[in-house]
PDB file of N, CA and C in Angstrom:
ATOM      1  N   UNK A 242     129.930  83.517 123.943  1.00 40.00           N
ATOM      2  CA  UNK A 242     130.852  82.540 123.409  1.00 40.00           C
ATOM      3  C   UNK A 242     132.033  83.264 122.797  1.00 40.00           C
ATOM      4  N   UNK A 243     133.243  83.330 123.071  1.00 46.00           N
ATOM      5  CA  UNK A 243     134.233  83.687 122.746  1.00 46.00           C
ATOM      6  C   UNK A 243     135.207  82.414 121.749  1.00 46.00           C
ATOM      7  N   UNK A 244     135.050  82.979 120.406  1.00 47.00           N
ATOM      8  CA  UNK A 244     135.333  81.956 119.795  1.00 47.00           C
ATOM      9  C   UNK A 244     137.056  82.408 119.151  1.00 47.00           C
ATOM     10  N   UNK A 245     137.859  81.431 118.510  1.00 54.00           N
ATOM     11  CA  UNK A 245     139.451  81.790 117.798  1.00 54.00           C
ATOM     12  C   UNK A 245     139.112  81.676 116.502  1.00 54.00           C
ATOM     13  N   UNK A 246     139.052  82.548 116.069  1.00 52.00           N
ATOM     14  CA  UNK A 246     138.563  82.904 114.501  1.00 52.00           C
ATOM     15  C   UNK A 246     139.764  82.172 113.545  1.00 52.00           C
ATOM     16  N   UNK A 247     140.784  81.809 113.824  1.00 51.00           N
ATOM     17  CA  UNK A 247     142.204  80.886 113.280  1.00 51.00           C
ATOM     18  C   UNK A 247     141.777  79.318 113.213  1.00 51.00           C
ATOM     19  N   UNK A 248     141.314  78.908 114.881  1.00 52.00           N
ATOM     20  CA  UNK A 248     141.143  77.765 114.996  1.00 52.00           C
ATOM     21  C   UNK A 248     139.492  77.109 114.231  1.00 52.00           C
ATOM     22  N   UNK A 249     138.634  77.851 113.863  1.00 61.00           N
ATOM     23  CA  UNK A 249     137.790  77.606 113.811  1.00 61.00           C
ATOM     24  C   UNK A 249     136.929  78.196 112.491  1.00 61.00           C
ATOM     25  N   UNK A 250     136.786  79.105 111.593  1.00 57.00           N
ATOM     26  CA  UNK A 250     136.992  78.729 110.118  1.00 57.00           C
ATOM     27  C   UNK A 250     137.610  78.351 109.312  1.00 57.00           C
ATOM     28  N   UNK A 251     138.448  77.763 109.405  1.00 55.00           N
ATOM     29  CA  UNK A 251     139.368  76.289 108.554  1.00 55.00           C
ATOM     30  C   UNK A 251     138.951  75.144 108.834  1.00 55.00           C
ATOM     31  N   UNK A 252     138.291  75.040 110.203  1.00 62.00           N
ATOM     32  CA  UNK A 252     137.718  73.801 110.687  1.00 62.00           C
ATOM     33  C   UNK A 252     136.410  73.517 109.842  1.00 62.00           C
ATOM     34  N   UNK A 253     135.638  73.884 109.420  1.00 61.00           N
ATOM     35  CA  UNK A 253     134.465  73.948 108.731  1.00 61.00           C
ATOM     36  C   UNK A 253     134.912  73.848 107.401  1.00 61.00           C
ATOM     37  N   UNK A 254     133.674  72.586 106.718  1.00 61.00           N
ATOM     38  CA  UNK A 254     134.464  71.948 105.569  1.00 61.00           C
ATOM     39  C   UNK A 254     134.053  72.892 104.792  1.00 61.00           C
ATOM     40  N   UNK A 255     134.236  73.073 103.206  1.00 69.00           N
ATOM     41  CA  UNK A 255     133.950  73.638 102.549  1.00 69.00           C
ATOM     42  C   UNK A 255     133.906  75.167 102.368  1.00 69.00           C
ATOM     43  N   UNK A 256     134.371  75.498 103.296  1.00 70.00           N
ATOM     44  CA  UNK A 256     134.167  76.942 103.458  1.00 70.00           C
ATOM     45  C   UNK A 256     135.842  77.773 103.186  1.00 70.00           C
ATOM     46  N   UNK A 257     135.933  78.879 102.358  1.00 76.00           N
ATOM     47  CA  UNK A 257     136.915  79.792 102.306  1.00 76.00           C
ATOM     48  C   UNK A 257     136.862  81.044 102.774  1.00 76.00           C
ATOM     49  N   UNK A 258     137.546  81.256 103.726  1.00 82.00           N
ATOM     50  CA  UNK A 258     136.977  82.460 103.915  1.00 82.00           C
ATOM     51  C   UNK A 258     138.584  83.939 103.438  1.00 82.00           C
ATOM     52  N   UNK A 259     138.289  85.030 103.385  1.00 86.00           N
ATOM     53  CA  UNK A 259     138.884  85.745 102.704  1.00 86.00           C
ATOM     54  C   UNK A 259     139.099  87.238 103.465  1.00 86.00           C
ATOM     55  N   UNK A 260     139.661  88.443 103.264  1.00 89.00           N
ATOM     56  CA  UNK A 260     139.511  89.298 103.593  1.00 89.00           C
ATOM     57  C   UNK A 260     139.542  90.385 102.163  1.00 89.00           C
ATOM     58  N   UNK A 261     139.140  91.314 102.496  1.00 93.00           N
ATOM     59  CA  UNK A 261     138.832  92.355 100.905  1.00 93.00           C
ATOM     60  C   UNK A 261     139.440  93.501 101.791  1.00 93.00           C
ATOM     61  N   UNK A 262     140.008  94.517 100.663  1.00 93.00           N
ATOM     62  CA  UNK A 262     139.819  96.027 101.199  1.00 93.00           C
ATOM     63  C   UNK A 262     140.597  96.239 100.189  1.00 93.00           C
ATOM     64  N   UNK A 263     140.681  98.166  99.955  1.00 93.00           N
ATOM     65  CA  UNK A 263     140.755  98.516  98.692  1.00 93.00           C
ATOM     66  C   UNK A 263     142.207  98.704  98.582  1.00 93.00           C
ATOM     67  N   UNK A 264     142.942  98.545  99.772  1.00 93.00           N
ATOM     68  CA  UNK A 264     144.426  98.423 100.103  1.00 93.00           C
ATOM     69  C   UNK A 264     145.185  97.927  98.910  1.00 93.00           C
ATOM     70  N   UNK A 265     146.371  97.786  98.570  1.00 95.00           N
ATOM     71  CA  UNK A 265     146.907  97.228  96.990  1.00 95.00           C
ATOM     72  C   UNK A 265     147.478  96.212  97.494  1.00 95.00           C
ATOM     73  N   UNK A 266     147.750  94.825  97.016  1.00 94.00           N
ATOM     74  CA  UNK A 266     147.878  93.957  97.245  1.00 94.00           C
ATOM     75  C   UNK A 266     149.704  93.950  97.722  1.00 94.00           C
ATOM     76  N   UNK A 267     150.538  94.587  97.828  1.00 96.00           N
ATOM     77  CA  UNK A 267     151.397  94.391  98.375  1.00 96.00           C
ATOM     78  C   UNK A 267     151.172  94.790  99.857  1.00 96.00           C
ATOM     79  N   UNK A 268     150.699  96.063 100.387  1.00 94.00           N
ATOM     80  CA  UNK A 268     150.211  96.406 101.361  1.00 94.00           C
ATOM     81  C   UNK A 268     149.460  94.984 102.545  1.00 94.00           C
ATOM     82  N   UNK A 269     148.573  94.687 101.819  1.00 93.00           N
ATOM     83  CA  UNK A 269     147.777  93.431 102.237  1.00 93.00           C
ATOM     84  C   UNK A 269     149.003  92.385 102.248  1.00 93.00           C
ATOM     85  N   UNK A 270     149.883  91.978 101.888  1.00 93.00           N
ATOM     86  CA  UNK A 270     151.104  90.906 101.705  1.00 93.00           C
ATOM     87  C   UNK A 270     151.236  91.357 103.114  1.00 93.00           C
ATOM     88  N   UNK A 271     152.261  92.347 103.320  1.00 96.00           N
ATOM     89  CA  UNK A 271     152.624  92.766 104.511  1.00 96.00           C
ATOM     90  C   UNK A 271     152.171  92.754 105.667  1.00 96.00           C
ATOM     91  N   UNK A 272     150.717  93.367 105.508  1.00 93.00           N
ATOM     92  CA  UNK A 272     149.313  93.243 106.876  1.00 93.00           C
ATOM     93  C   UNK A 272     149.531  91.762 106.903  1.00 93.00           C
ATOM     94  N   UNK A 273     149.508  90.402 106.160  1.00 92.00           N
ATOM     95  CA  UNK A 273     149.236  89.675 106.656  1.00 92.00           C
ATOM     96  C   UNK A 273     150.100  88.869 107.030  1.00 92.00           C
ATOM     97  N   UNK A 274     151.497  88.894 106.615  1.00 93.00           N
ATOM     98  CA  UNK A 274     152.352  88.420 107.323  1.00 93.00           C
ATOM     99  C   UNK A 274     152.610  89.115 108.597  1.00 93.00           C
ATOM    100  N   UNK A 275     152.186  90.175 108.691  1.00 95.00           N
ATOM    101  CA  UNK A 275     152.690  91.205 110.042  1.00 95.00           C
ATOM    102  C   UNK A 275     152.027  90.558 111.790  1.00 95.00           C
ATOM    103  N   UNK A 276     150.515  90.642 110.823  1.00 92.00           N
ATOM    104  CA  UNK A 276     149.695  89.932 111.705  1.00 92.00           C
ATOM    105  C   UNK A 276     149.006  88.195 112.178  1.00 92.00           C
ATOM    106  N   UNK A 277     149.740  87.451 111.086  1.00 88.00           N
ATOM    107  CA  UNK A 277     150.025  86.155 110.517  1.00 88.00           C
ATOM    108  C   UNK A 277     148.226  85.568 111.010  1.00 88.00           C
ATOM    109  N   UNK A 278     148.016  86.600 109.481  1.00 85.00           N
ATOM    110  CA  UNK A 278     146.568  85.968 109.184  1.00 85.00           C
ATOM    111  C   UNK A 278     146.154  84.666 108.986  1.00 85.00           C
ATOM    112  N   UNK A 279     145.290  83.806 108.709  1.00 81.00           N
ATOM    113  CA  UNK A 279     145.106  82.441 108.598  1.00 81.00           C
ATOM    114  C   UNK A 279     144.521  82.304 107.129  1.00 81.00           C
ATOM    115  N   UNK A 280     144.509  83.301 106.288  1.00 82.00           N
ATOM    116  CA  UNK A 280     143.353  83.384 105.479  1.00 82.00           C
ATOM    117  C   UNK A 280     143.972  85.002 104.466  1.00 82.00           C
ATOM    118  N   UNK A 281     144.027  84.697 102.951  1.00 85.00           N
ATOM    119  CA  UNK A 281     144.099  85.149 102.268  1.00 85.00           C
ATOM    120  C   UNK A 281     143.286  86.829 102.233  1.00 85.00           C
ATOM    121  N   UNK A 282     143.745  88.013 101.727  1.00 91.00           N
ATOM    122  CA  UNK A 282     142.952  89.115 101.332  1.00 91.00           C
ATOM    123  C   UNK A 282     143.494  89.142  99.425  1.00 91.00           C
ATOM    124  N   UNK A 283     142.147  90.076  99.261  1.00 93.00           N
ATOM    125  CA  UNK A 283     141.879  90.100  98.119  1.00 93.00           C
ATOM    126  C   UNK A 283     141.966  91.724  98.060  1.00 93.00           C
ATOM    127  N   UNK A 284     142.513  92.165  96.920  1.00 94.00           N
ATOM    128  CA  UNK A 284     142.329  93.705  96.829  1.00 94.00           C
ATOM    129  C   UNK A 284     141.143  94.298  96.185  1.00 94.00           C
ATOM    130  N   UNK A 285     140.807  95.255  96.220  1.00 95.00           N
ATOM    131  CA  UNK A 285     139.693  96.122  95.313  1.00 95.00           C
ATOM    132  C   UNK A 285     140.586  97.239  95.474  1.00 95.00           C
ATOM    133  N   UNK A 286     141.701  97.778  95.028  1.00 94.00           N
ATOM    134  CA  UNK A 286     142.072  99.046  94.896  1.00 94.00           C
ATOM    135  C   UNK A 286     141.687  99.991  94.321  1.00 94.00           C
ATOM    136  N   UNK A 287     141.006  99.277  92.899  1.00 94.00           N
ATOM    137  CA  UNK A 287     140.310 100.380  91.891  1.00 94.00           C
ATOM    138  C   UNK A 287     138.528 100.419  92.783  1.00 94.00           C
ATOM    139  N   UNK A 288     138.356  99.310  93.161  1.00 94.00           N
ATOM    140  CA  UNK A 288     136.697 100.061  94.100  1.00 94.00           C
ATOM    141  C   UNK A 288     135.659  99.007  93.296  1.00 94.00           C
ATOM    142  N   UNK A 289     135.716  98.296  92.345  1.00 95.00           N
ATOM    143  CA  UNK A 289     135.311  97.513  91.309  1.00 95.00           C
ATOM    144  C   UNK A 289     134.302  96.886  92.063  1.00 95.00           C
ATOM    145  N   UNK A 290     134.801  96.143  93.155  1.00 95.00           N
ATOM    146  CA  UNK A 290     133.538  95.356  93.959  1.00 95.00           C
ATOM    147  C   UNK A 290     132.867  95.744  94.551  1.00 95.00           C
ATOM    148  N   UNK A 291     133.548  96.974  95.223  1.00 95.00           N
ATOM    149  CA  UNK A 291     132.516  97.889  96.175  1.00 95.00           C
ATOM    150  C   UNK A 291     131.572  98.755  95.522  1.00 95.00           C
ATOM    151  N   UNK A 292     132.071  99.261  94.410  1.00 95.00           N
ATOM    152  CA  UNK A 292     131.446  99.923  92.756  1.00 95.00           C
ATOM    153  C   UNK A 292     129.610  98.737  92.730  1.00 95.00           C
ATOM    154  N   UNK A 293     130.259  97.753  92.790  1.00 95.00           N
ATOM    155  CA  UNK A 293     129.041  97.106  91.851  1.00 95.00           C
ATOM    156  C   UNK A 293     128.299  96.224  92.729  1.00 95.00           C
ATOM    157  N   UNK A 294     128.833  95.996  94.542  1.00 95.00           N
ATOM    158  CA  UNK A 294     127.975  95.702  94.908  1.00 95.00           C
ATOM    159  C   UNK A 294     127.539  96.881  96.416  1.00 95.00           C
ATOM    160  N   UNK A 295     127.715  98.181  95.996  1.00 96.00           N
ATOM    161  CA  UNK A 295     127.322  98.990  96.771  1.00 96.00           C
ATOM    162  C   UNK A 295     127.513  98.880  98.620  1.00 96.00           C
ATOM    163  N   UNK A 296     129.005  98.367  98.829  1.00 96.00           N
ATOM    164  CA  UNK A 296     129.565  98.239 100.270  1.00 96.00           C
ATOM    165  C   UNK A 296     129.791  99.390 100.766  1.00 96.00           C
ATOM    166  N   UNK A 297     129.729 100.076 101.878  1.00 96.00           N
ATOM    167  CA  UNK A 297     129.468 100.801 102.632  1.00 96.00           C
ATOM    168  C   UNK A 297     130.970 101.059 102.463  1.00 96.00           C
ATOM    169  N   UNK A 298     131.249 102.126 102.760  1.00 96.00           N
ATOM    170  CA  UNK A 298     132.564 102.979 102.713  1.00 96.00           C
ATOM    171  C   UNK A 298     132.801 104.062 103.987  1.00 96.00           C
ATOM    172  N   UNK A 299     134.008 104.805 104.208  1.00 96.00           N
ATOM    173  CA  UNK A 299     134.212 106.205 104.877  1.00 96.00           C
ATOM    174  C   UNK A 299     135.399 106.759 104.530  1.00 96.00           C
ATOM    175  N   UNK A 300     135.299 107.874 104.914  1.00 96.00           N
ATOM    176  CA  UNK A 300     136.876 108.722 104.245  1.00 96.00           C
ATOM    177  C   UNK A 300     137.724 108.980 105.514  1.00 96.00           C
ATOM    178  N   UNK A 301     138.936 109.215 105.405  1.00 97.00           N
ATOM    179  CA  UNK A 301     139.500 109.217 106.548  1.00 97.00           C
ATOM    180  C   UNK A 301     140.815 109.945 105.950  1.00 97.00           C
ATOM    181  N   UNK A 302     141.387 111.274 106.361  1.00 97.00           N
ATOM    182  CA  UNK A 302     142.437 112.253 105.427  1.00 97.00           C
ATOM    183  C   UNK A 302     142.164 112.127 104.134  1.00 97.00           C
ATOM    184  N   UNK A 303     141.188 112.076 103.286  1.00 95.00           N
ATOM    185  CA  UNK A 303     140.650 112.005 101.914  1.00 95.00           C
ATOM    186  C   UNK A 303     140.944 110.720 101.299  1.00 95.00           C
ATOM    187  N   UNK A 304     141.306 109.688 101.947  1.00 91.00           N
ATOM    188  CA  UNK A 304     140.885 108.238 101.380  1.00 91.00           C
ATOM    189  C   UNK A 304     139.984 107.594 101.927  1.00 91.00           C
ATOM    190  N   UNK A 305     139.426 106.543 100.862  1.00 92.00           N
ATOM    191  CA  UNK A 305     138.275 105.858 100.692  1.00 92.00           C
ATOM    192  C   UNK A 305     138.640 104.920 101.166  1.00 92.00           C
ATOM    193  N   UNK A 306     138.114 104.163 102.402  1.00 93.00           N
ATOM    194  CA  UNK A 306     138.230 102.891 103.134  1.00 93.00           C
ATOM    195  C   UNK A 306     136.831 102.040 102.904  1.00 93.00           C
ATOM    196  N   UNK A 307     136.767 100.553 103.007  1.00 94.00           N
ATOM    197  CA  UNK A 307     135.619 100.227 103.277  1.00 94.00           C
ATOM    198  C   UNK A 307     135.046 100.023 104.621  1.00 94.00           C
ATOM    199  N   UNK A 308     133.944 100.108 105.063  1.00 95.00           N
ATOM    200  CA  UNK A 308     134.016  99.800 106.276  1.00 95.00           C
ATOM    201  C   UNK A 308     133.830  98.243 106.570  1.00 95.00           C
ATOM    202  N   UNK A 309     134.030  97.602 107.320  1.00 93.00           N
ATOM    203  CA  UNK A 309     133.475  96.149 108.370  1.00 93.00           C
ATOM    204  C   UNK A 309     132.414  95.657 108.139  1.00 93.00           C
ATOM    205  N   UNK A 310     132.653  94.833 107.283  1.00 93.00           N
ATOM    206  CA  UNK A 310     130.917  93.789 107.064  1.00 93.00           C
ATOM    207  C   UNK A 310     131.282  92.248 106.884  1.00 93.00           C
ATOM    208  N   UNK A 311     130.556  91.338 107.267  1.00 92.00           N
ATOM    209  CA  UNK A 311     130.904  89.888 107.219  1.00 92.00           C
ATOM    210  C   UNK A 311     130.090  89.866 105.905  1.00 92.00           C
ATOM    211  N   UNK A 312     130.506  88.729 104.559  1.00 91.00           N
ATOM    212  CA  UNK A 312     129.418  88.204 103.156  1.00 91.00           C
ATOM    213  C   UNK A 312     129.683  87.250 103.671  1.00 91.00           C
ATOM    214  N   UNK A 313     128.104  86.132 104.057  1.00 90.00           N
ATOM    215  CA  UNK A 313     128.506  84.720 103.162  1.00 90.00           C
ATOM    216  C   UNK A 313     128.107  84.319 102.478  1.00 90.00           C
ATOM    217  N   UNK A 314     128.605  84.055 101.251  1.00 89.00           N
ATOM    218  CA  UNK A 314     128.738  83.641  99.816  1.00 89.00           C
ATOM    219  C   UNK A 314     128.637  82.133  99.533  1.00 89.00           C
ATOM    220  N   UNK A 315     127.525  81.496  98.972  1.00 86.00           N
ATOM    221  CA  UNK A 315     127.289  80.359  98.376  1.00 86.00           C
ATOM    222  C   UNK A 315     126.865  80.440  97.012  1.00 86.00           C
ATOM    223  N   UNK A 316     127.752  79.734  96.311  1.00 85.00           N
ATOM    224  CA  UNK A 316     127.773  79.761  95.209  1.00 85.00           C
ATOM    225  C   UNK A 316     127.510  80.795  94.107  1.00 85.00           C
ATOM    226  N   UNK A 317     128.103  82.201  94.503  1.00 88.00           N
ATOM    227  CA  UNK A 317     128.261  83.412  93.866  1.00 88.00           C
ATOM    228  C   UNK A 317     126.951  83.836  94.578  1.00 88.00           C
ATOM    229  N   UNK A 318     126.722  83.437  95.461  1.00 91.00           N
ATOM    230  CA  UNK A 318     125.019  84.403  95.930  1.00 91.00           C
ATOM    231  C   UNK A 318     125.395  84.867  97.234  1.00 91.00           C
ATOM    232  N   UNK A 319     125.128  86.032  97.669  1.00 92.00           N
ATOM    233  CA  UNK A 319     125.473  86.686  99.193  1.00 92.00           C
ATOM    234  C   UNK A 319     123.981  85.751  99.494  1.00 92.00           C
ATOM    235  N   UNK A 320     124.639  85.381 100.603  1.00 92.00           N
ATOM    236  CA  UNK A 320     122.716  84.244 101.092  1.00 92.00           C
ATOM    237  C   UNK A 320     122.882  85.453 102.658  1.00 92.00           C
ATOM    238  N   UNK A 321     124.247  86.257 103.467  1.00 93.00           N
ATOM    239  CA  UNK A 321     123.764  86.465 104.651  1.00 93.00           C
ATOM    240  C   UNK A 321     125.043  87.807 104.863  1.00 93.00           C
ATOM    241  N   UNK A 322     124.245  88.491 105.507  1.00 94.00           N
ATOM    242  CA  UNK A 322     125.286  89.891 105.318  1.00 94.00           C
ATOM    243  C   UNK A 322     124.903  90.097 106.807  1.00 94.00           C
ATOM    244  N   UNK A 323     126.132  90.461 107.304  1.00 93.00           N
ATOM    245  CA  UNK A 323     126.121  91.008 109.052  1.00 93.00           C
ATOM    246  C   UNK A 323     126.770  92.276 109.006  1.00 93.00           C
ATOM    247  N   UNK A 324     126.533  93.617 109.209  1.00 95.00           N
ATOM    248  CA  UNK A 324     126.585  95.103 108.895  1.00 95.00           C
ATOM    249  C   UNK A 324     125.699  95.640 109.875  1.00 95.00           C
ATOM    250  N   UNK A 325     126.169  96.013 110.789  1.00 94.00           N
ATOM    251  CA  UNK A 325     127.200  96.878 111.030  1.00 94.00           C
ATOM    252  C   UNK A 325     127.828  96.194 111.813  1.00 94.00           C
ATOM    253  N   UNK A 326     129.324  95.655 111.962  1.00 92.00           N
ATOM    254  CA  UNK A 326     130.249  94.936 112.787  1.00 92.00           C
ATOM    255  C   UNK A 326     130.642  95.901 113.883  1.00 92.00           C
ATOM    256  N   UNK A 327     129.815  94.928 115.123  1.00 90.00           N
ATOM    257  CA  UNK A 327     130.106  95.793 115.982  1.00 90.00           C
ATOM    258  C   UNK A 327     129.462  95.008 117.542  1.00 90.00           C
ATOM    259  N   UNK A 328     130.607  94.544 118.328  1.00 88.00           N
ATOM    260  CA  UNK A 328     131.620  94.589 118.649  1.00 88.00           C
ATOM    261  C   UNK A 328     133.028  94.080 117.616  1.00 88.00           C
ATOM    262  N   UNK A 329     134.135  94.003 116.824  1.00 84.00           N
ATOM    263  CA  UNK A 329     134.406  93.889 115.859  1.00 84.00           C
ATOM    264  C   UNK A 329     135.186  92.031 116.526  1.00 84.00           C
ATOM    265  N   UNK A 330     135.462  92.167 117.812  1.00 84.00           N
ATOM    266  CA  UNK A 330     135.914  91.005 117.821  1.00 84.00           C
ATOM    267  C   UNK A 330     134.618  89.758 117.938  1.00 84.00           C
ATOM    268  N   UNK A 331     133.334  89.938 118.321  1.00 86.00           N
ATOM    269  CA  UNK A 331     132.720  88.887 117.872  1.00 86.00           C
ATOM    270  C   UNK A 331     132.061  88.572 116.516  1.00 86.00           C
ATOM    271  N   UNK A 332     132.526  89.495 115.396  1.00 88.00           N
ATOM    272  CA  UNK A 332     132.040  88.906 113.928  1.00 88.00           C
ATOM    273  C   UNK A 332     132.863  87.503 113.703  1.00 88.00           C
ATOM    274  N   UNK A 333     133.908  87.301 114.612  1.00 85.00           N
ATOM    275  CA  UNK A 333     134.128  85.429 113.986  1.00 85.00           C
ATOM    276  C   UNK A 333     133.159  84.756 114.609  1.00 85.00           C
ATOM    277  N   UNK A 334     132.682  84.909 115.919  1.00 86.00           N
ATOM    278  CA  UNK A 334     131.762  83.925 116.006  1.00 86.00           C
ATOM    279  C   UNK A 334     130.319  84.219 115.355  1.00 86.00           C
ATOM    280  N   UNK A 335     129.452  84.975 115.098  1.00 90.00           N
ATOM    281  CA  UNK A 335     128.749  85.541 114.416  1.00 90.00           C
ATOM    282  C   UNK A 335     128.913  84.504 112.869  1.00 90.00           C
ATOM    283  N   UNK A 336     130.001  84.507 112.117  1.00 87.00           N
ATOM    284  CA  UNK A 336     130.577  83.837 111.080  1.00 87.00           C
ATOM    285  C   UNK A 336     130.397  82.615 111.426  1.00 87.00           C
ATOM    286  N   UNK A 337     131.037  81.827 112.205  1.00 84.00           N
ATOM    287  CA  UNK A 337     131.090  80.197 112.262  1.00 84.00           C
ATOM    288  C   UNK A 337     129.665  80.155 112.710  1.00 84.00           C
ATOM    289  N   UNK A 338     129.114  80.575 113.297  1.00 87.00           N
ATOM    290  CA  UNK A 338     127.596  80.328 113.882  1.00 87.00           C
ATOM    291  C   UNK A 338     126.642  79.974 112.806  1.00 87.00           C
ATOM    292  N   UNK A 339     126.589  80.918 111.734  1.00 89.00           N
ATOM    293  CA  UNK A 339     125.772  81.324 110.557  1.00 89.00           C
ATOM    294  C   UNK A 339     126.533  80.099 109.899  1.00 89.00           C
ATOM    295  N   UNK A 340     127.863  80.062 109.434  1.00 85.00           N
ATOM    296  CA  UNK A 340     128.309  78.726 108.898  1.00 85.00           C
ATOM    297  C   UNK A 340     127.705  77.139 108.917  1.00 85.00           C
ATOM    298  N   UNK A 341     127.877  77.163 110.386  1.00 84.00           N
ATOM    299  CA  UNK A 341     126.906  75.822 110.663  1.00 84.00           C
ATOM    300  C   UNK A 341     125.762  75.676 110.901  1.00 84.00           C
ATOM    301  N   UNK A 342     124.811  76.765 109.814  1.00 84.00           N
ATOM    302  CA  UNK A 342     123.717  76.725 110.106  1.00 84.00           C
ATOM    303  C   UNK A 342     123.159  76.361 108.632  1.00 84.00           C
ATOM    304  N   UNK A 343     124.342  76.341 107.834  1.00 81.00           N
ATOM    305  CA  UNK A 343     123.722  76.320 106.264  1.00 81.00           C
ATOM    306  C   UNK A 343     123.801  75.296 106.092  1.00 81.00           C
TER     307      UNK A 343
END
């Protein structure tokens, strides 16, 4: 199933979905107008979230990236974690799948 990750988590009620990385939030401004995301990112520049909920990371010329993982989050609780993303273009359907399953 080849799903449009644009057309189809906004479609699903209740649900927000987000992007993270430790990028600084102007950086992320730019990525997402560049690539005219559908969906907000959030920064962790200082590492704070990845700090405290132990997300997988790699270095790359001596910076700290996170790597590729889907959370879904109900009501402050991770209920479903998909790690290791991979093929990277089917984690949207992977996402809406698990969505309409809760």
């Amino acid at each position: 199933m080849n799903v449009d990750p644009k057309a189809n988590y906004l479609s699903l009620p209740d649900n927000l979905p987000f992007g993270l990385s430790n990028q600084s939030t102007k950086y992320q401004s730019e990525f997402r107008d560049r690539v005219h995301l559908p969906y907000h990112l959030l920064s962790d520049e200082q590492g704070e979230v990845q700090g405290a909920l132990g997300l997988p990371t790699f270095e790359l010329h001596g910076v700290t990236y996170l790597k590729r993982l889907t959370l879904i989050i109900d009501s402050g609780v991770i209920i479903k974690i998909h790690y290791p993303v991979f093929p990277s273009n089917e984690d949207a359907t992977w996402a809406i799948e698990t969505l309409k399953g809760i």
